[in-house]
mmCIF file of C-alpha atoms and ligand atoms in Angstrom:
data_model
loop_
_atom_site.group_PDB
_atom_site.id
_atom_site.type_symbol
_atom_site.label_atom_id
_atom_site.label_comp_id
_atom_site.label_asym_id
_atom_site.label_seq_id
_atom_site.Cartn_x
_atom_site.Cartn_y
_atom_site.Cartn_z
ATOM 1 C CA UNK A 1 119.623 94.130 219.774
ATOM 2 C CA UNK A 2 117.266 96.084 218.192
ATOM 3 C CA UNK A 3 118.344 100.036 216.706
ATOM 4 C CA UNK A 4 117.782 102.415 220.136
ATOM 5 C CA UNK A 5 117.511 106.464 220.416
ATOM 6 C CA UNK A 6 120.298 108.358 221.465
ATOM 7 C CA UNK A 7 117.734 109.046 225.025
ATOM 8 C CA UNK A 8 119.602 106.686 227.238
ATOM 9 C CA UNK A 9 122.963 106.427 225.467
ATOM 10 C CA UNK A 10 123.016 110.769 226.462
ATOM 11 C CA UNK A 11 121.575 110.697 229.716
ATOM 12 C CA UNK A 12 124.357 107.998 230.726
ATOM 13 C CA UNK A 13 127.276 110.173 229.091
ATOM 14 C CA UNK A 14 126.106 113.079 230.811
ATOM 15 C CA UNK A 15 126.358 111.536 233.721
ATOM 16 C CA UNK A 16 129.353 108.780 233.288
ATOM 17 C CA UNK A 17 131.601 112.555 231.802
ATOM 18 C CA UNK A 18 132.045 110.417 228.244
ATOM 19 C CA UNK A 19 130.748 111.180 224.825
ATOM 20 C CA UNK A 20 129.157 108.474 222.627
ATOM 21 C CA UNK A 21 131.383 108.465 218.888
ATOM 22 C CA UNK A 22 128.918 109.351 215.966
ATOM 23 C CA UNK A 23 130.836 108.086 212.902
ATOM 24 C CA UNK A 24 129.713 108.488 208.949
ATOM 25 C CA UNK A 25 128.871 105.224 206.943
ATOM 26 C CA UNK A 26 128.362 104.937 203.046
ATOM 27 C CA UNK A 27 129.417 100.925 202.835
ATOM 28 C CA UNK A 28 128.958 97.570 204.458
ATOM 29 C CA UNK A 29 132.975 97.792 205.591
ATOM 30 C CA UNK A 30 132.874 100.653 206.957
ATOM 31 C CA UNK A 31 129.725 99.799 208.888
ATOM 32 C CA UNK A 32 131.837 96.216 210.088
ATOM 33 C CA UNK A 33 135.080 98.565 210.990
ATOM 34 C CA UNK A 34 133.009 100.633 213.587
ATOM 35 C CA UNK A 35 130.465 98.171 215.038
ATOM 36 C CA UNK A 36 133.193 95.116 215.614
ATOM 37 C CA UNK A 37 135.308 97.712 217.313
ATOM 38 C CA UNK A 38 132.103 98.822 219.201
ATOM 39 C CA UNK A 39 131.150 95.766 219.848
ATOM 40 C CA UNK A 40 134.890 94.626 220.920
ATOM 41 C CA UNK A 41 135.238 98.225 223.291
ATOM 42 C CA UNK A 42 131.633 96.952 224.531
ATOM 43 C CA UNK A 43 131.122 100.752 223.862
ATOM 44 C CA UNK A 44 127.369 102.454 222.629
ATOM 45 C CA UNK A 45 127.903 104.024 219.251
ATOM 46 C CA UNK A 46 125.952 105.813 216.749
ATOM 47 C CA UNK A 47 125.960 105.429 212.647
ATOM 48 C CA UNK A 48 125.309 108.155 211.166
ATOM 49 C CA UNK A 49 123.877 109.156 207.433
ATOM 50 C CA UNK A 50 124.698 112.017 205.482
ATOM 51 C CA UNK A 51 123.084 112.981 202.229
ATOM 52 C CA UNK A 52 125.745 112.151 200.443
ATOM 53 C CA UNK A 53 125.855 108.660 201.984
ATOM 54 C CA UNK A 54 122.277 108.551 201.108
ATOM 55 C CA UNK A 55 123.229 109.433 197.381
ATOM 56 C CA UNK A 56 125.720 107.089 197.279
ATOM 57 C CA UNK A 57 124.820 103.558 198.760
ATOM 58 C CA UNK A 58 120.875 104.620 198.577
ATOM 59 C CA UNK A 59 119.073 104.733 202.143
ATOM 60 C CA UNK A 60 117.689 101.077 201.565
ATOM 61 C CA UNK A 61 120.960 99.276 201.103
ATOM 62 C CA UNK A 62 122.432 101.326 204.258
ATOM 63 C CA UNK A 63 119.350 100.820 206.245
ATOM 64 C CA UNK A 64 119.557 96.963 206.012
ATOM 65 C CA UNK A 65 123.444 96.780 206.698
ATOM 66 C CA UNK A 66 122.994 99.048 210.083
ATOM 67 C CA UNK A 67 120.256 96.344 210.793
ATOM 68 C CA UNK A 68 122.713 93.921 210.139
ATOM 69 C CA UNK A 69 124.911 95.333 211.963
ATOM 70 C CA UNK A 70 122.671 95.788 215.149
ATOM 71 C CA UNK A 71 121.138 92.046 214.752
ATOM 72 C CA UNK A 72 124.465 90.862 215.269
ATOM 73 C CA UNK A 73 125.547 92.340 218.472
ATOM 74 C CA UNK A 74 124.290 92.849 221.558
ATOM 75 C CA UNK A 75 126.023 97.350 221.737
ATOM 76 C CA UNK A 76 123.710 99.952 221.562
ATOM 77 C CA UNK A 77 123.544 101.229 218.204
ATOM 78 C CA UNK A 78 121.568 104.280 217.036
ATOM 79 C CA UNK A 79 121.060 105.128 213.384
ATOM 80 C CA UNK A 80 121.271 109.065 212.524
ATOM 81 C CA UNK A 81 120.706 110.925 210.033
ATOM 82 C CA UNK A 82 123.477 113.744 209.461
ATOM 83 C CA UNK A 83 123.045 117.771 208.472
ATOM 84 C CA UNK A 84 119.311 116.905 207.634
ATOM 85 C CA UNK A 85 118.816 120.066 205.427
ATOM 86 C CA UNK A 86 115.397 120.350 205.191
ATOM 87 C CA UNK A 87 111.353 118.747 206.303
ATOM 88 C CA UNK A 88 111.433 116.066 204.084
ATOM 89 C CA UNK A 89 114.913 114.526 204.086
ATOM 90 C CA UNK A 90 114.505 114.192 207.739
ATOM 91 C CA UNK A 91 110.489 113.174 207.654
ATOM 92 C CA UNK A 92 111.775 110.157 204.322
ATOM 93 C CA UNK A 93 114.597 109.222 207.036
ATOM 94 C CA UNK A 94 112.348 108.866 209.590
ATOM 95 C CA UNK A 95 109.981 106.895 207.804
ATOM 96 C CA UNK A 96 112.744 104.729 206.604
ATOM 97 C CA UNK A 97 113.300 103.584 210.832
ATOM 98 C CA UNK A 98 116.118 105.773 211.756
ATOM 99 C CA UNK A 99 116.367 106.233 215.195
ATOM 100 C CA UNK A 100 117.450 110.309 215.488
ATOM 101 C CA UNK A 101 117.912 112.755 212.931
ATOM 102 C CA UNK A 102 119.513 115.819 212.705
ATOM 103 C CA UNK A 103 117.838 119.211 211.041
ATOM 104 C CA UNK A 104 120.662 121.640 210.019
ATOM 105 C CA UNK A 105 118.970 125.105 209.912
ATOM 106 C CA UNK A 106 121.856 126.786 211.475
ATOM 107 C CA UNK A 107 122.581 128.776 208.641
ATOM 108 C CA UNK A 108 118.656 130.428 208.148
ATOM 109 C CA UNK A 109 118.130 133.628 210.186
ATOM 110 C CA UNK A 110 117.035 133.212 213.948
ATOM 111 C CA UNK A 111 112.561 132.392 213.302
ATOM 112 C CA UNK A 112 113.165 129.919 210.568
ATOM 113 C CA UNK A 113 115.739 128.042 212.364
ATOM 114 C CA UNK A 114 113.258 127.403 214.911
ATOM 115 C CA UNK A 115 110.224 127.235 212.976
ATOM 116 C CA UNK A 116 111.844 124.557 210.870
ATOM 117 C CA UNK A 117 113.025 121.984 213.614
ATOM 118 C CA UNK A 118 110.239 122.923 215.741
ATOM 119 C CA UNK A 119 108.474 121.074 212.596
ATOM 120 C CA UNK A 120 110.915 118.166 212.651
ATOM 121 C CA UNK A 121 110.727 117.606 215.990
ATOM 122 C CA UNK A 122 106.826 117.315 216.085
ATOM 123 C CA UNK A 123 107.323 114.354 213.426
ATOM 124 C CA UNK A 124 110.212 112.786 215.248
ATOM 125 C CA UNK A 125 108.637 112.860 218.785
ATOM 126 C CA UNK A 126 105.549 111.715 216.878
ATOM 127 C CA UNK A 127 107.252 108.713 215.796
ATOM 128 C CA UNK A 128 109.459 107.944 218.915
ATOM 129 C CA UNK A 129 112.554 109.711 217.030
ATOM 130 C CA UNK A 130 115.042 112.286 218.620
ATOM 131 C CA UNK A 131 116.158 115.646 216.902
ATOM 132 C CA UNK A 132 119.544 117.189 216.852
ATOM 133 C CA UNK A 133 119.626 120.794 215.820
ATOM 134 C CA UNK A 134 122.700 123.273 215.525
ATOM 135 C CA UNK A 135 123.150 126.838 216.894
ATOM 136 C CA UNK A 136 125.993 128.645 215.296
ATOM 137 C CA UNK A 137 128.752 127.889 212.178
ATOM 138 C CA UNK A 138 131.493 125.662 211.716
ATOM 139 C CA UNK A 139 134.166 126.448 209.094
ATOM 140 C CA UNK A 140 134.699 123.774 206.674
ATOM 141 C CA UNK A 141 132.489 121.912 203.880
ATOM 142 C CA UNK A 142 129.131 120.321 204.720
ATOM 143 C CA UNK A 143 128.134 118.283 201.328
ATOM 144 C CA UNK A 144 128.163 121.252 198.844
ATOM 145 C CA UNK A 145 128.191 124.377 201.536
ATOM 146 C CA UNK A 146 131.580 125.688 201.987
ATOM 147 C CA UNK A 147 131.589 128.075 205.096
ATOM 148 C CA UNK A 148 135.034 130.038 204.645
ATOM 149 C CA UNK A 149 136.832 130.299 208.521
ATOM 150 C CA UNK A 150 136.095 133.918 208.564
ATOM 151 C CA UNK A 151 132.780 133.202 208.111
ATOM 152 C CA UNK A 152 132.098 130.671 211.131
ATOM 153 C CA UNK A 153 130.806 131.673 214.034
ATOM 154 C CA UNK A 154 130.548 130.500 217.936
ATOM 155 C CA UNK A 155 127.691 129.382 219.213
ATOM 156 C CA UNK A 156 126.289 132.341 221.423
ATOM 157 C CA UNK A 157 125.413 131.052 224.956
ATOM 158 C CA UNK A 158 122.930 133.837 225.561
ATOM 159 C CA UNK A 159 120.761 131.834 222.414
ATOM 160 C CA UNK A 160 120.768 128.350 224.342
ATOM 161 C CA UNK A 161 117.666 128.575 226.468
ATOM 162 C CA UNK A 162 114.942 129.825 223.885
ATOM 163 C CA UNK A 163 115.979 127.752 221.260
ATOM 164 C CA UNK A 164 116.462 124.756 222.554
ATOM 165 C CA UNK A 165 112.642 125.166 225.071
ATOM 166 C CA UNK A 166 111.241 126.810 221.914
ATOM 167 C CA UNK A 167 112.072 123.806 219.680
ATOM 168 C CA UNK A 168 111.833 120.445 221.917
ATOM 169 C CA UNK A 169 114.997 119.209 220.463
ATOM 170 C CA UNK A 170 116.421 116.195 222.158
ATOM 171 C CA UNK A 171 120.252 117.664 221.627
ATOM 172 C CA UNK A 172 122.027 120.890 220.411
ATOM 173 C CA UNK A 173 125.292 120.790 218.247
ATOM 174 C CA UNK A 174 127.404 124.167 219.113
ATOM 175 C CA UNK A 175 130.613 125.818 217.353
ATOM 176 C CA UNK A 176 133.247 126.476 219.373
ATOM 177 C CA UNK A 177 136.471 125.677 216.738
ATOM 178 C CA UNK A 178 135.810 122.514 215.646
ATOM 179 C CA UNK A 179 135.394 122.552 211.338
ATOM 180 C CA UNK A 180 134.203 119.926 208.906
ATOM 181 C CA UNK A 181 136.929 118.155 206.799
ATOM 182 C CA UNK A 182 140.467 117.219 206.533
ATOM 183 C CA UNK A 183 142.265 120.477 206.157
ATOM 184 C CA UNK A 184 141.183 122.455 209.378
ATOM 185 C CA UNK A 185 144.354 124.151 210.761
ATOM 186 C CA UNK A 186 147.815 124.470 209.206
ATOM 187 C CA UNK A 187 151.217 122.428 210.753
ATOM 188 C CA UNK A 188 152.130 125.205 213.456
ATOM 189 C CA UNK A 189 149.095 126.389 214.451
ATOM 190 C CA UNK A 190 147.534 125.730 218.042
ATOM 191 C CA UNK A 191 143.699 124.762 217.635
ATOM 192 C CA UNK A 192 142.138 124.738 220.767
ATOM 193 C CA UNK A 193 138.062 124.647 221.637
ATOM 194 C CA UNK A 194 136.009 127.330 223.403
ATOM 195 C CA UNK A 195 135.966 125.463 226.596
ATOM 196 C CA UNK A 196 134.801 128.345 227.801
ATOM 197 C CA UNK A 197 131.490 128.831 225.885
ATOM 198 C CA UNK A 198 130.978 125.204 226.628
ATOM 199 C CA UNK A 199 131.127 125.298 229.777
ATOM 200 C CA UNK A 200 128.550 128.227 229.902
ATOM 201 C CA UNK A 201 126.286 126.983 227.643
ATOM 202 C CA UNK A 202 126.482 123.811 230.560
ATOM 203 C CA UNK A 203 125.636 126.177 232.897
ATOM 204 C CA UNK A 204 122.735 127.212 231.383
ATOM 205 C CA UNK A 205 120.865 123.800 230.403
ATOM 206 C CA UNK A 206 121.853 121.531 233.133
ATOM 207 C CA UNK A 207 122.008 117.920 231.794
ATOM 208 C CA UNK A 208 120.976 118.847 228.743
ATOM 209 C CA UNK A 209 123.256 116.874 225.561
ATOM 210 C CA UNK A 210 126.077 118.929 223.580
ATOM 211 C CA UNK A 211 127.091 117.775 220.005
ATOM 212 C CA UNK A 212 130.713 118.608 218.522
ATOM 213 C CA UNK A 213 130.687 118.132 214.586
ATOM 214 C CA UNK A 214 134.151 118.070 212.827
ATOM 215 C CA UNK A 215 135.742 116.751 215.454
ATOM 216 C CA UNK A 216 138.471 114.435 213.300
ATOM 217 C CA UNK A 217 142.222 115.414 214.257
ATOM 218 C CA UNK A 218 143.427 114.377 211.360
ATOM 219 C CA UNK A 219 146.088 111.690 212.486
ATOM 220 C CA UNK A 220 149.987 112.809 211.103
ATOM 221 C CA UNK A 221 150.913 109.029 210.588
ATOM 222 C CA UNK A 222 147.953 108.272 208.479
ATOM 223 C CA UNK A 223 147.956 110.970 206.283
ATOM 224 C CA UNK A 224 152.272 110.231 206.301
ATOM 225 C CA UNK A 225 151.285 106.745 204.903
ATOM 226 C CA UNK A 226 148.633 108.050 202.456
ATOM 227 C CA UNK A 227 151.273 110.167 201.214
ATOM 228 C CA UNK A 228 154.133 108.041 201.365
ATOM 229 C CA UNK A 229 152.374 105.463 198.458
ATOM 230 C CA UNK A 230 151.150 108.186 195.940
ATOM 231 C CA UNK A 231 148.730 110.270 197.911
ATOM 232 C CA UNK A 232 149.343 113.894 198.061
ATOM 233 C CA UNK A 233 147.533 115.210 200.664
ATOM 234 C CA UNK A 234 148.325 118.793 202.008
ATOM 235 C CA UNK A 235 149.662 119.071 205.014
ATOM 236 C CA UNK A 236 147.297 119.961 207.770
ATOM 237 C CA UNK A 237 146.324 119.452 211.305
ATOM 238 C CA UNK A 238 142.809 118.523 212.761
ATOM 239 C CA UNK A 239 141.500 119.141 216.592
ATOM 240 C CA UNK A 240 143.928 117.820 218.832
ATOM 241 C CA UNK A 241 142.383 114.998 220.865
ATOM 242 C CA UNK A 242 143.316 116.256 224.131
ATOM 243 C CA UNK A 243 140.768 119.214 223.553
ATOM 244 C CA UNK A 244 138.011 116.648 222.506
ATOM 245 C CA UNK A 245 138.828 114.593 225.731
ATOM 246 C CA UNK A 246 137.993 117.772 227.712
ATOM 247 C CA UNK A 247 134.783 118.809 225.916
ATOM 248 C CA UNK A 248 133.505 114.961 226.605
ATOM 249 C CA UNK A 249 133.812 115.041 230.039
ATOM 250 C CA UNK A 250 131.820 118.142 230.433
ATOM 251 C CA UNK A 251 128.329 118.760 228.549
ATOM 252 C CA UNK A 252 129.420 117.158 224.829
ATOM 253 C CA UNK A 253 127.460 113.374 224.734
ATOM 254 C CA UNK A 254 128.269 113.063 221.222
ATOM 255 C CA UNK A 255 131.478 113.657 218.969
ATOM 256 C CA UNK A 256 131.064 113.568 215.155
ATOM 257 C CA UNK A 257 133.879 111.719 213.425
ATOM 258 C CA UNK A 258 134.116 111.111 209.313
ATOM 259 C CA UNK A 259 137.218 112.621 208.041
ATOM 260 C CA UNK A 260 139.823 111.053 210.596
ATOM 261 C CA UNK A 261 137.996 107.129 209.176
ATOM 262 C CA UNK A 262 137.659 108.223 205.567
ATOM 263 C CA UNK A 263 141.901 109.186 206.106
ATOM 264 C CA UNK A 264 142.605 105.617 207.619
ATOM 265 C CA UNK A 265 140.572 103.418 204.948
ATOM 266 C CA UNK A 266 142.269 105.569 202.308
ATOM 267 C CA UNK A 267 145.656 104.955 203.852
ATOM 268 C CA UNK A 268 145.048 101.123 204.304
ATOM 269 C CA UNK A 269 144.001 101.062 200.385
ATOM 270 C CA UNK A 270 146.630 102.915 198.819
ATOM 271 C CA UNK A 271 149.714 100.776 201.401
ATOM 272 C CA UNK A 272 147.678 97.225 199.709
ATOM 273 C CA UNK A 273 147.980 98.370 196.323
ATOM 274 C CA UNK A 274 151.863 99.787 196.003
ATOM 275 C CA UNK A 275 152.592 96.258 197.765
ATOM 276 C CA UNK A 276 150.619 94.421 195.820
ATOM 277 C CA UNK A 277 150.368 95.249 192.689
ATOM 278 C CA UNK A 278 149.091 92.031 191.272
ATOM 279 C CA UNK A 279 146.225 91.931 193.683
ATOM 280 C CA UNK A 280 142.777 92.452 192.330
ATOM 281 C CA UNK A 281 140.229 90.669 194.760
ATOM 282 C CA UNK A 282 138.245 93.709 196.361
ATOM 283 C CA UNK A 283 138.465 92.010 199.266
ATOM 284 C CA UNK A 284 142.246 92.021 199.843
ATOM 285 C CA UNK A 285 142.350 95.624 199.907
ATOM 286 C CA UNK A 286 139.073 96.601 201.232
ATOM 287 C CA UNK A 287 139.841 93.976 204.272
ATOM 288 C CA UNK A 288 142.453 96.238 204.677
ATOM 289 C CA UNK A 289 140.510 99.404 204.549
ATOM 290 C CA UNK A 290 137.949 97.579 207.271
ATOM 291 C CA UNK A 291 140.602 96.439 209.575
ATOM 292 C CA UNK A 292 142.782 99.717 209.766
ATOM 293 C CA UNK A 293 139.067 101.848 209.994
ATOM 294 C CA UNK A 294 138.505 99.587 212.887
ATOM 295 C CA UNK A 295 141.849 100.406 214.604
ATOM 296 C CA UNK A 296 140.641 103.958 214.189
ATOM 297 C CA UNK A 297 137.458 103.579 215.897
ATOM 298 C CA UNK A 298 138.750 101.589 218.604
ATOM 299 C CA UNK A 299 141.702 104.377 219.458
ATOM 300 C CA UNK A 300 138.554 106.854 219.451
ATOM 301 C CA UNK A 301 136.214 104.796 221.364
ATOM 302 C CA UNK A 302 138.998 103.976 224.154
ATOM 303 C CA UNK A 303 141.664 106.618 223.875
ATOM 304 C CA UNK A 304 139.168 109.903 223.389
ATOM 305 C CA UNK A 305 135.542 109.334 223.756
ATOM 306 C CA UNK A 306 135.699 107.579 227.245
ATOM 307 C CA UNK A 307 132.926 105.311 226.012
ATOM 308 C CA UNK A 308 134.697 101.375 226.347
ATOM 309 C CA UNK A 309 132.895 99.396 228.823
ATOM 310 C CA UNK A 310 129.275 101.749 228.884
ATOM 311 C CA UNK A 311 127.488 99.719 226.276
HETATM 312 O O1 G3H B 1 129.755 116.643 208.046
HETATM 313 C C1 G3H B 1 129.780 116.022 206.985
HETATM 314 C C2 G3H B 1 130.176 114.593 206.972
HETATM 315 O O2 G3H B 1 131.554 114.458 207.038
HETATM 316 C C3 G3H B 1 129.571 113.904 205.793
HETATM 317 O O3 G3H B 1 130.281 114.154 204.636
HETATM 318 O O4 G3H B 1 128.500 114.917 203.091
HETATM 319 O O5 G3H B 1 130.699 114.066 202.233
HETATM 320 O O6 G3H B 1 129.039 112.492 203.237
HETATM 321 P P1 G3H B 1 129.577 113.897 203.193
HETATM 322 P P1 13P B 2 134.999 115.629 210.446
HETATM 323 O O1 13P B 2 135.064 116.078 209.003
HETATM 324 O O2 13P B 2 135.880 116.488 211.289
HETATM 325 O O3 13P B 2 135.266 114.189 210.589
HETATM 326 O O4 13P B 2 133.496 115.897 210.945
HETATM 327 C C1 13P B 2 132.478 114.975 210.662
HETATM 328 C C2 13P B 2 131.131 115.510 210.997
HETATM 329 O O5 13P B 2 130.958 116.493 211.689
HETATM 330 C C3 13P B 2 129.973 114.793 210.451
HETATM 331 O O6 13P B 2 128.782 115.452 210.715
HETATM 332 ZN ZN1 ZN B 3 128.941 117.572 210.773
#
């Protein structure tokens, strides 16, 4: 099937009270991990691109393998690109076939924010492409931007309206305690969302689509296995998943997960080579990596998105 928008794959969500999983890719495994569970969960998904990714694998090689991936089953797959920071990153990713793209001006003051994805989204609609913009700070690290907790801020609901009729975009990605990474919250601490704000911000653009960005929970027995063959990874707690269950049956269509895969391929890795040390063969350990990544995704796609069966 060929690569869709995320139009129809929101307007369904909306509707059906589920969120569509938006996970990062930077290699062909982890692009197998979350389509075959997709494809399994018969659930739409979206593959999304960072910068970094971009860096890394080069937009080419990750281009073809999301083809791949979407030539080879019959799910709706959308290909994003993730925190677009400026014109031309998002114009060279649109030109390149993705499918939505995301312009991250939330940290410029109030005009330029909107006169920047105001641009973007003229290209994208232009070229049949959907925008995602953002409204507000999460805490955390974004490639090389480090926002400090103190420094993040909630997405004002009184904001909603004029930016998003101002700008066109397609869908709006709000802060309301979610944070980028794997260290969000310490062991004792009681993270919960700003139902709340969410809820009003619903109220004030019926139907409209709601992102969540660093939503990973950071799961206790992965990093416990990570840590348990040489890892030594602080101890810290993500979003619990009950929260992000509430958010996606109300205005949220789309919940951004990277860390929470990145903790599980890790995990698979370091378990292969502790019991095997004689192994070698890439393939031992990253079919590991791909198979406990998949796991991951398929625990998200049934157990907290609400997406299995509305491919
Ligand atoms: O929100 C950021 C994503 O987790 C991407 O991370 O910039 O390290 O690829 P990255
Ligand atoms: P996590 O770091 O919580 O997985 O967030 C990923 C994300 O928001 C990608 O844009
Ligand atoms: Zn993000």
């Amino acid at each position: 099937m060929p690569l869709v928008t995320t139009k129809e794959m929101f307007e369904k969500a909306y509707k059906g009270g589920y969120a569509v999983g938006a996970f990062n890719v930077n290699n062909m495994e982890m692009i197998q991990a979350i389509v075959e569970a997709a494809n399994e969960c018969k659930s739409p998904v979206i593959l999304q691109v960072s910068a970094g990714a971009r860096k890394y694998a080069n937009p080419v090689y990750l281009r073809h393998l999301v083809m791949a991936a979407a030539e080879t089953t019959d799910i709706p797959i959308a290909m994003h690109l993730d925190h677009g920071a400026d014109f031309e990153i998002c114009k060279s990713s649109i030109d390149d076939g993705f499918t939505s793209v995301m312009i991250d001006a939330s940290s410029k003051p109030w005009e330029e924010n909107i006169a920047l994805t105001r641009k973007v989204v003229e290209y994208a609609h232009a070229h049949g492409v959907v925008v995602e913009a953002e409204l507000g700070k999460l805490a955390g690290i974004e490639d090389d931007v480090h926002v400090e907790a103190h420094d993040a801020m909630f997405t004002s609901p009184d904001e909603v309206e004029e930016f998003t009729s101002r700008t066109g975009i397609d869908s709006l990605a709000i802060a309301i305690g979610t944070s980028h990474g794997a260290y969000k919250f310490k062991p004792g601490q009681d993270p919960k969302l700003r139902i709340d704000i969410l809820e009003e911000i619903g109220r004030r653009l019926p139907g409209f689509p709601i992102v969540l960005h660093g939503a990973s929970s950071v799961p206790q027995d992965q990093v416990a296995i990570v840590n348990e063959f040489g890892g030594s990874m602080p101890n810290a707690i993500g979003i619990p998943e009950s929260e992000l269950k509430k958010a996606a049956k109300l205005a949220v269509c789309k919940i951004n997960i990277d860390s929470d895969l990145r903790v599980a391929f890790t995990a698979a890795c370091r378990k292969h080579f502790c019991e095997h040390p004689d192994h070698f063969d890439p393939r031992q350990y990253l079919g590991d990596a791909r198979a406990n990544m998949k796991e991951m995704v398929r625990h998200k796609i049934i157990d907290v998105l609400g997406s299995a069966g509305k491919a």
